[in-house]
């Protein structure tokens, strides 16, 4: 993927933009956790797409407000694939114009295996540091972080936030595993558990990211994936 | 003697009604405004059938008489034809009013009404355009109807599918409350027909001198200003009863509803009865979009039931006492009193409501079983109330509403209560209302239908007036006007019946102390 | 023709009206109703009169029940079902199974008819699966629940605490106009019913604030234009359907919606939420249709109203959503079709 191309193949929208199955009941907007922010409204997006105002949507800032939670799509009585449309619109934007953090993070992940360009030794240091903190808590004295453990039952990915600003969340997960006696592991490389390829409509990038995780699972002989993004 | 029905309206419904009536052994006179009555209809004219007569180019001039003996003065080709009929069916067609004026538009080759529009008009092929080339207006000037919505959706869908032409529908409430319409509207949207809805504001529509059309509006979904410049604008229509149907309603004294449809909106006329026994309203003259076959079947059943002698004795006017004041003729809501040398009751038209008997200033009208002394009373089993006992009272109940409610009044305390059912509360004379007091009772309830729900149109009004009269009399004697009370109850108000009685008892107990 | 008999399955307003129309033409009727009383959904409806009649037609149901019960040509079997129906040489041979009643033990009644009418009605949509908390939050009720509440002494109260509601919401199209459920139909009756109920609530307690959430107001014809105008003056109309309801710690119900993108999201609390649940087909009609030689249902309802050449007929909401007036017309039309069928005219 070069910087100034779009993610969509041959520039074709990934949805049927010539139809508007929407009967404007508004359930999608009522359900949407971000409706109203930046005047975001799923109905508006569906209608503009039906009107062929694709270029405007691609240029607009507000389609990037959507968190891809999919509640709109789940509740739509007419079965309009709203989340797919959002992805389709995002896929049409030139990659270097994808909102900064998403674009840079994804590029970093593709290059280095994680959004933060965090070197492996720093990453491992953080994991051990967090594990050390857990061991200080009563009942968790024997805690060990499980890295690249072959034959574990669960492989869990790590959202980059969890080794950056939100290490507390990492602790919660690990403490649960420990208390439950779960057989688990994290990867030492390609551990990133974000779906920014999915989020930006970049299916090719998504494929690379997902492929890496699959490779890990195969290499470690693990059948269950936990992807707590 | 063979009965005869006169059907007005050479419509699909009228013809089907004629065929069924002939099958049922009823002769038919079909009066058609058209001459010749040749317009194509799904059902053929039963022209070859014995007992069938067609009066082409005919219209009603006047109608006398009542069910079982109507005399119709018909005008046809400059002459007047007199015919008798036992029953009359109004089965005229609908008319359509193009709503151009409501939108401030003038009809033009490119601004056409829905029924005038046809995709064939679009040849030569429409010029390529950015937006929709045909815009349909729907329900933006008054509420629309599923019939109109269906036609609009079909037309837009055909444009899209068969001619590849983009169409948009600008609508208020999209009326899809009919069989298959929701699916049709989805099909149209899937095919790319755009539907814009307006809750409050309306599009601004301009036609330029050169015939160009411009629509400006705020799309309520996107909040954006939109401009469309279609090549054709299709204006919706309002469906109204035909002039023929409206004339018939007037000449036959039939109630109409707010839209002028024959039959009116009293629920007791459903499905095809009117305020006059023996006159039936069917098809497009009474309702928009009714299925002609279903309407015809209903019309036939209604005619046959009008031809059956109804059980029970009818009102009779005693010629010796009648002073020909014609009060009965004026008050009868069913037009059952006809004027011969003196007023007489047409038995087949009388509904036994008793309004005439109660209003007759000479007491000359009698309905067997309905005189004050004959009224069936469900006498209270409880002994007459003593000083501290339950008050004795009578509840006069309209048999169509409160009478049914009384039977469903589960928690009703019947001590001291007499329930007297009457066919209509309008049959209660002030004398009847006061009679229970003469027997030592303490109160009278007059329980009627709600206003606009009375089978005999004004029965409730008559009952209200007589309740006032009785109350006035009680006030004058110092007995307390509150001892007689009017209550409106529907047939499904059993609980309210019991509550009304209980509340009235409390009033009566209070009055004892005064 | 006097020895003809018709079996009617279902004692709602459709079945009862068919029965009366046939009996008045001197055709004997056996009517089976599985519930303990006839009348169906229509007898649960409340009169909506606000001083004068508002043409809801609810009273017609009670009048029809009274007339059918009194007619000597109609045998009503309640708490009863048609256990067996067999078609042989132009006749329907049936066995009715009646549950024990207070005055008699269970029994079976054999019979024979020249025609059978399927008038089994509709199933009100059960909104428990929708995220409005029906069945979990006591103050979320359906339109049919509200009909019952309107008939209760002392007026409509919040089921949770018996208090009079201050703010009520109606949510239209719950289970209707829903392709994801396979319900690609408008139930037709709910808009008029909600408007009438809302106006009655307002009439009884003018201080009650009512919001009606809708997609398209479906009522039409007759005096609707003026009723709608009056309703708009009394009730707030919002063209958006809330997606879900949440109960607050104070026990009120929080709804949120977006009417227009420009206005953004609105969140308000209500203390009574009425879900206008639509009509759905009854699950057993496919099997009944099969046993009577009727075409199988399309989208759940029986669209064909009779079996070709045989004496099986379908009436009322088993055919699809319709209101009281249309059901009555459909029932009488079917009665006439049966009379003609008996006369060998089709």
PDB file of C-alpha atoms in Angstrom, chain A residues 65-183:
ATOM      1  CA  UNK A  65     -16.435   9.213  14.360  1.00  0.00           C
ATOM      2  CA  UNK A  66     -18.043   5.771  14.136  1.00  0.00           C
ATOM      3  CA  UNK A  67     -16.509   3.268  16.576  1.00  0.00           C
ATOM      4  CA  UNK A  68     -17.627   0.300  14.462  1.00  0.00           C
ATOM      5  CA  UNK A  69     -19.569  -1.121  17.394  1.00  0.00           C
ATOM      6  CA  UNK A  70     -22.224  -2.374  14.954  1.00  0.00           C
ATOM      7  CA  UNK A  71     -25.237  -1.754  17.203  1.00  0.00           C
ATOM      8  CA  UNK A  72     -26.950   0.164  14.381  1.00  0.00           C
ATOM      9  CA  UNK A  73     -26.583  -2.742  12.016  1.00  0.00           C
ATOM     10  CA  UNK A  74     -27.761  -5.240  14.580  1.00  0.00           C
ATOM     11  CA  UNK A  75     -30.965  -3.282  15.270  1.00  0.00           C
ATOM     12  CA  UNK A  76     -31.761  -2.030  11.765  1.00  0.00           C
ATOM     13  CA  UNK A  77     -35.176  -3.469  10.862  1.00  0.00           C
ATOM     14  CA  UNK A  78     -34.369  -3.195   7.165  1.00  0.00           C
ATOM     15  CA  UNK A  79     -31.032  -4.993   7.396  1.00  0.00           C
ATOM     16  CA  UNK A  80     -28.971  -2.078   6.089  1.00  0.00           C
ATOM     17  CA  UNK A  81     -25.267  -2.969   6.490  1.00  0.00           C
ATOM     18  CA  UNK A  82     -24.365   0.371   8.017  1.00  0.00           C
ATOM     19  CA  UNK A  83     -21.013  -0.637   9.523  1.00  0.00           C
ATOM     20  CA  UNK A  84     -19.935  -2.121   6.194  1.00  0.00           C
ATOM     21  CA  UNK A  85     -20.837   1.144   4.522  1.00  0.00           C
ATOM     22  CA  UNK A  86     -18.704   3.074   6.993  1.00  0.00           C
ATOM     23  CA  UNK A  87     -15.780   0.791   6.232  1.00  0.00           C
ATOM     24  CA  UNK A  88     -16.443   1.147   2.540  1.00  0.00           C
ATOM     25  CA  UNK A  89     -16.350   4.922   2.771  1.00  0.00           C
ATOM     26  CA  UNK A  90     -13.177   4.889   4.823  1.00  0.00           C
ATOM     27  CA  UNK A  91     -11.567   2.530   2.331  1.00  0.00           C
ATOM     28  CA  UNK A  92     -12.023   5.149  -0.376  1.00  0.00           C
ATOM     29  CA  UNK A  93      -9.840   7.738   1.302  1.00  0.00           C
ATOM     30  CA  UNK A  94      -6.201   8.065   0.272  1.00  0.00           C
ATOM     31  CA  UNK A  95      -4.154   6.298   2.919  1.00  0.00           C
ATOM     32  CA  UNK A  96      -2.041   9.297   3.775  1.00  0.00           C
ATOM     33  CA  UNK A  97      -5.237  11.196   4.507  1.00  0.00           C
ATOM     34  CA  UNK A  98      -6.532   8.620   6.948  1.00  0.00           C
ATOM     35  CA  UNK A  99      -6.711  10.410  10.326  1.00  0.00           C
ATOM     36  CA  UNK A 100      -3.155  10.690  11.631  1.00  0.00           C
ATOM     37  CA  UNK A 101      -2.982   8.332  14.548  1.00  0.00           C
ATOM     38  CA  UNK A 102      -4.802   5.537  12.715  1.00  0.00           C
ATOM     39  CA  UNK A 103      -2.711   5.866   9.647  1.00  0.00           C
ATOM     40  CA  UNK A 104       0.614   6.128  11.485  1.00  0.00           C
ATOM     41  CA  UNK A 105      -0.279   3.403  13.957  1.00  0.00           C
ATOM     42  CA  UNK A 106      -1.279   0.987  11.237  1.00  0.00           C
ATOM     43  CA  UNK A 107       1.837   1.759   9.206  1.00  0.00           C
ATOM     44  CA  UNK A 108       3.947   1.158  12.337  1.00  0.00           C
ATOM     45  CA  UNK A 109       2.172  -2.096  13.069  1.00  0.00           C
ATOM     46  CA  UNK A 110       2.734  -3.338   9.557  1.00  0.00           C
ATOM     47  CA  UNK A 111       6.419  -2.464   9.801  1.00  0.00           C
ATOM     48  CA  UNK A 112       7.253  -3.385  13.385  1.00  0.00           C
ATOM     49  CA  UNK A 113       4.417  -5.642  14.586  1.00  0.00           C
ATOM     50  CA  UNK A 114       2.863  -3.026  16.864  1.00  0.00           C
ATOM     51  CA  UNK A 115       1.308   0.403  16.574  1.00  0.00           C
ATOM     52  CA  UNK A 116       3.824   2.039  18.921  1.00  0.00           C
ATOM     53  CA  UNK A 117       7.013   0.850  17.219  1.00  0.00           C
ATOM     54  CA  UNK A 118       7.843  -0.504  20.677  1.00  0.00           C
ATOM     55  CA  UNK A 119      11.125  -2.455  20.548  1.00  0.00           C
ATOM     56  CA  UNK A 120      10.886  -6.071  21.674  1.00  0.00           C
ATOM     57  CA  UNK A 121      13.197  -5.602  24.687  1.00  0.00           C
ATOM     58  CA  UNK A 122      11.205  -2.619  25.951  1.00  0.00           C
ATOM     59  CA  UNK A 123       7.997  -4.564  25.507  1.00  0.00           C
ATOM     60  CA  UNK A 124       9.336  -7.575  27.428  1.00  0.00           C
ATOM     61  CA  UNK A 125      10.617  -5.282  30.150  1.00  0.00           C
ATOM     62  CA  UNK A 126       7.152  -3.758  30.568  1.00  0.00           C
ATOM     63  CA  UNK A 127       5.531  -7.193  30.756  1.00  0.00           C
ATOM     64  CA  UNK A 128       7.929  -8.350  33.452  1.00  0.00           C
ATOM     65  CA  UNK A 129       7.519  -5.078  35.304  1.00  0.00           C
ATOM     66  CA  UNK A 130       3.748  -5.477  35.346  1.00  0.00           C
ATOM     67  CA  UNK A 131       4.128  -9.102  36.438  1.00  0.00           C
ATOM     68  CA  UNK A 132       6.337  -7.926  39.270  1.00  0.00           C
ATOM     69  CA  UNK A 133       3.658  -5.502  40.423  1.00  0.00           C
ATOM     70  CA  UNK A 134       1.085  -8.275  40.393  1.00  0.00           C
ATOM     71  CA  UNK A 135       3.313 -10.499  42.529  1.00  0.00           C
ATOM     72  CA  UNK A 136       3.284  -7.812  45.212  1.00  0.00           C
ATOM     73  CA  UNK A 137      -0.439  -8.271  45.672  1.00  0.00           C
ATOM     74  CA  UNK A 138      -1.658 -10.804  48.240  1.00  0.00           C
ATOM     75  CA  UNK A 139      -2.707 -14.077  46.642  1.00  0.00           C
ATOM     76  CA  UNK A 140      -0.671 -13.495  43.481  1.00  0.00           C
ATOM     77  CA  UNK A 141       2.793 -14.157  44.925  1.00  0.00           C
ATOM     78  CA  UNK A 142       3.441 -16.966  42.438  1.00  0.00           C
ATOM     79  CA  UNK A 143       2.329 -15.084  39.348  1.00  0.00           C
ATOM     80  CA  UNK A 144       4.388 -15.546  36.183  1.00  0.00           C
ATOM     81  CA  UNK A 145       3.736 -13.863  32.853  1.00  0.00           C
ATOM     82  CA  UNK A 146       3.444 -16.476  30.138  1.00  0.00           C
ATOM     83  CA  UNK A 147       5.341 -15.554  26.987  1.00  0.00           C
ATOM     84  CA  UNK A 148       5.420 -17.715  23.830  1.00  0.00           C
ATOM     85  CA  UNK A 149       4.296 -20.717  25.810  1.00  0.00           C
ATOM     86  CA  UNK A 150       3.793 -23.650  23.483  1.00  0.00           C
ATOM     87  CA  UNK A 151       0.616 -25.674  23.867  1.00  0.00           C
ATOM     88  CA  UNK A 152      -1.167 -23.055  25.996  1.00  0.00           C
ATOM     89  CA  UNK A 153      -4.943 -23.123  25.713  1.00  0.00           C
ATOM     90  CA  UNK A 154      -5.401 -19.400  24.985  1.00  0.00           C
ATOM     91  CA  UNK A 155      -3.364 -16.892  23.038  1.00  0.00           C
ATOM     92  CA  UNK A 156      -4.277 -13.360  24.064  1.00  0.00           C
ATOM     93  CA  UNK A 157      -3.409 -10.313  21.977  1.00  0.00           C
ATOM     94  CA  UNK A 158      -2.475  -7.015  23.580  1.00  0.00           C
ATOM     95  CA  UNK A 159      -3.900  -3.646  22.680  1.00  0.00           C
ATOM     96  CA  UNK A 160      -0.981  -1.207  22.499  1.00  0.00           C
ATOM     97  CA  UNK A 161      -2.639   0.976  25.159  1.00  0.00           C
ATOM     98  CA  UNK A 162      -2.134  -1.824  27.650  1.00  0.00           C
ATOM     99  CA  UNK A 163       1.613  -1.642  27.440  1.00  0.00           C
ATOM    100  CA  UNK A 164       1.603   2.122  27.318  1.00  0.00           C
ATOM    101  CA  UNK A 165      -0.853   4.148  29.355  1.00  0.00           C
ATOM    102  CA  UNK A 166      -3.246   1.459  30.592  1.00  0.00           C
ATOM    103  CA  UNK A 167      -1.076  -1.194  32.233  1.00  0.00           C
ATOM    104  CA  UNK A 168      -3.677  -1.491  35.004  1.00  0.00           C
ATOM    105  CA  UNK A 169      -5.987  -3.157  32.457  1.00  0.00           C
ATOM    106  CA  UNK A 170      -3.298  -5.657  31.622  1.00  0.00           C
ATOM    107  CA  UNK A 171      -3.134  -6.543  35.288  1.00  0.00           C
ATOM    108  CA  UNK A 172      -6.881  -7.191  35.443  1.00  0.00           C
ATOM    109  CA  UNK A 173      -6.724  -9.689  32.598  1.00  0.00           C
ATOM    110  CA  UNK A 174      -3.717 -11.490  33.923  1.00  0.00           C
ATOM    111  CA  UNK A 175      -5.045 -11.681  37.456  1.00  0.00           C
ATOM    112  CA  UNK A 176      -8.218 -13.261  36.139  1.00  0.00           C
ATOM    113  CA  UNK A 177      -6.173 -15.849  34.192  1.00  0.00           C
ATOM    114  CA  UNK A 178      -4.120 -16.575  37.248  1.00  0.00           C
ATOM    115  CA  UNK A 179      -7.080 -16.886  39.608  1.00  0.00           C
ATOM    116  CA  UNK A 180      -8.921 -19.100  37.127  1.00  0.00           C
ATOM    117  CA  UNK A 181      -5.909 -21.350  36.690  1.00  0.00           C
ATOM    118  CA  UNK A 182      -6.102 -20.697  32.952  1.00  0.00           C
ATOM    119  CA  UNK A 183      -3.444 -21.928  30.567  1.00  0.00           C
TER     120      UNK A 183
END
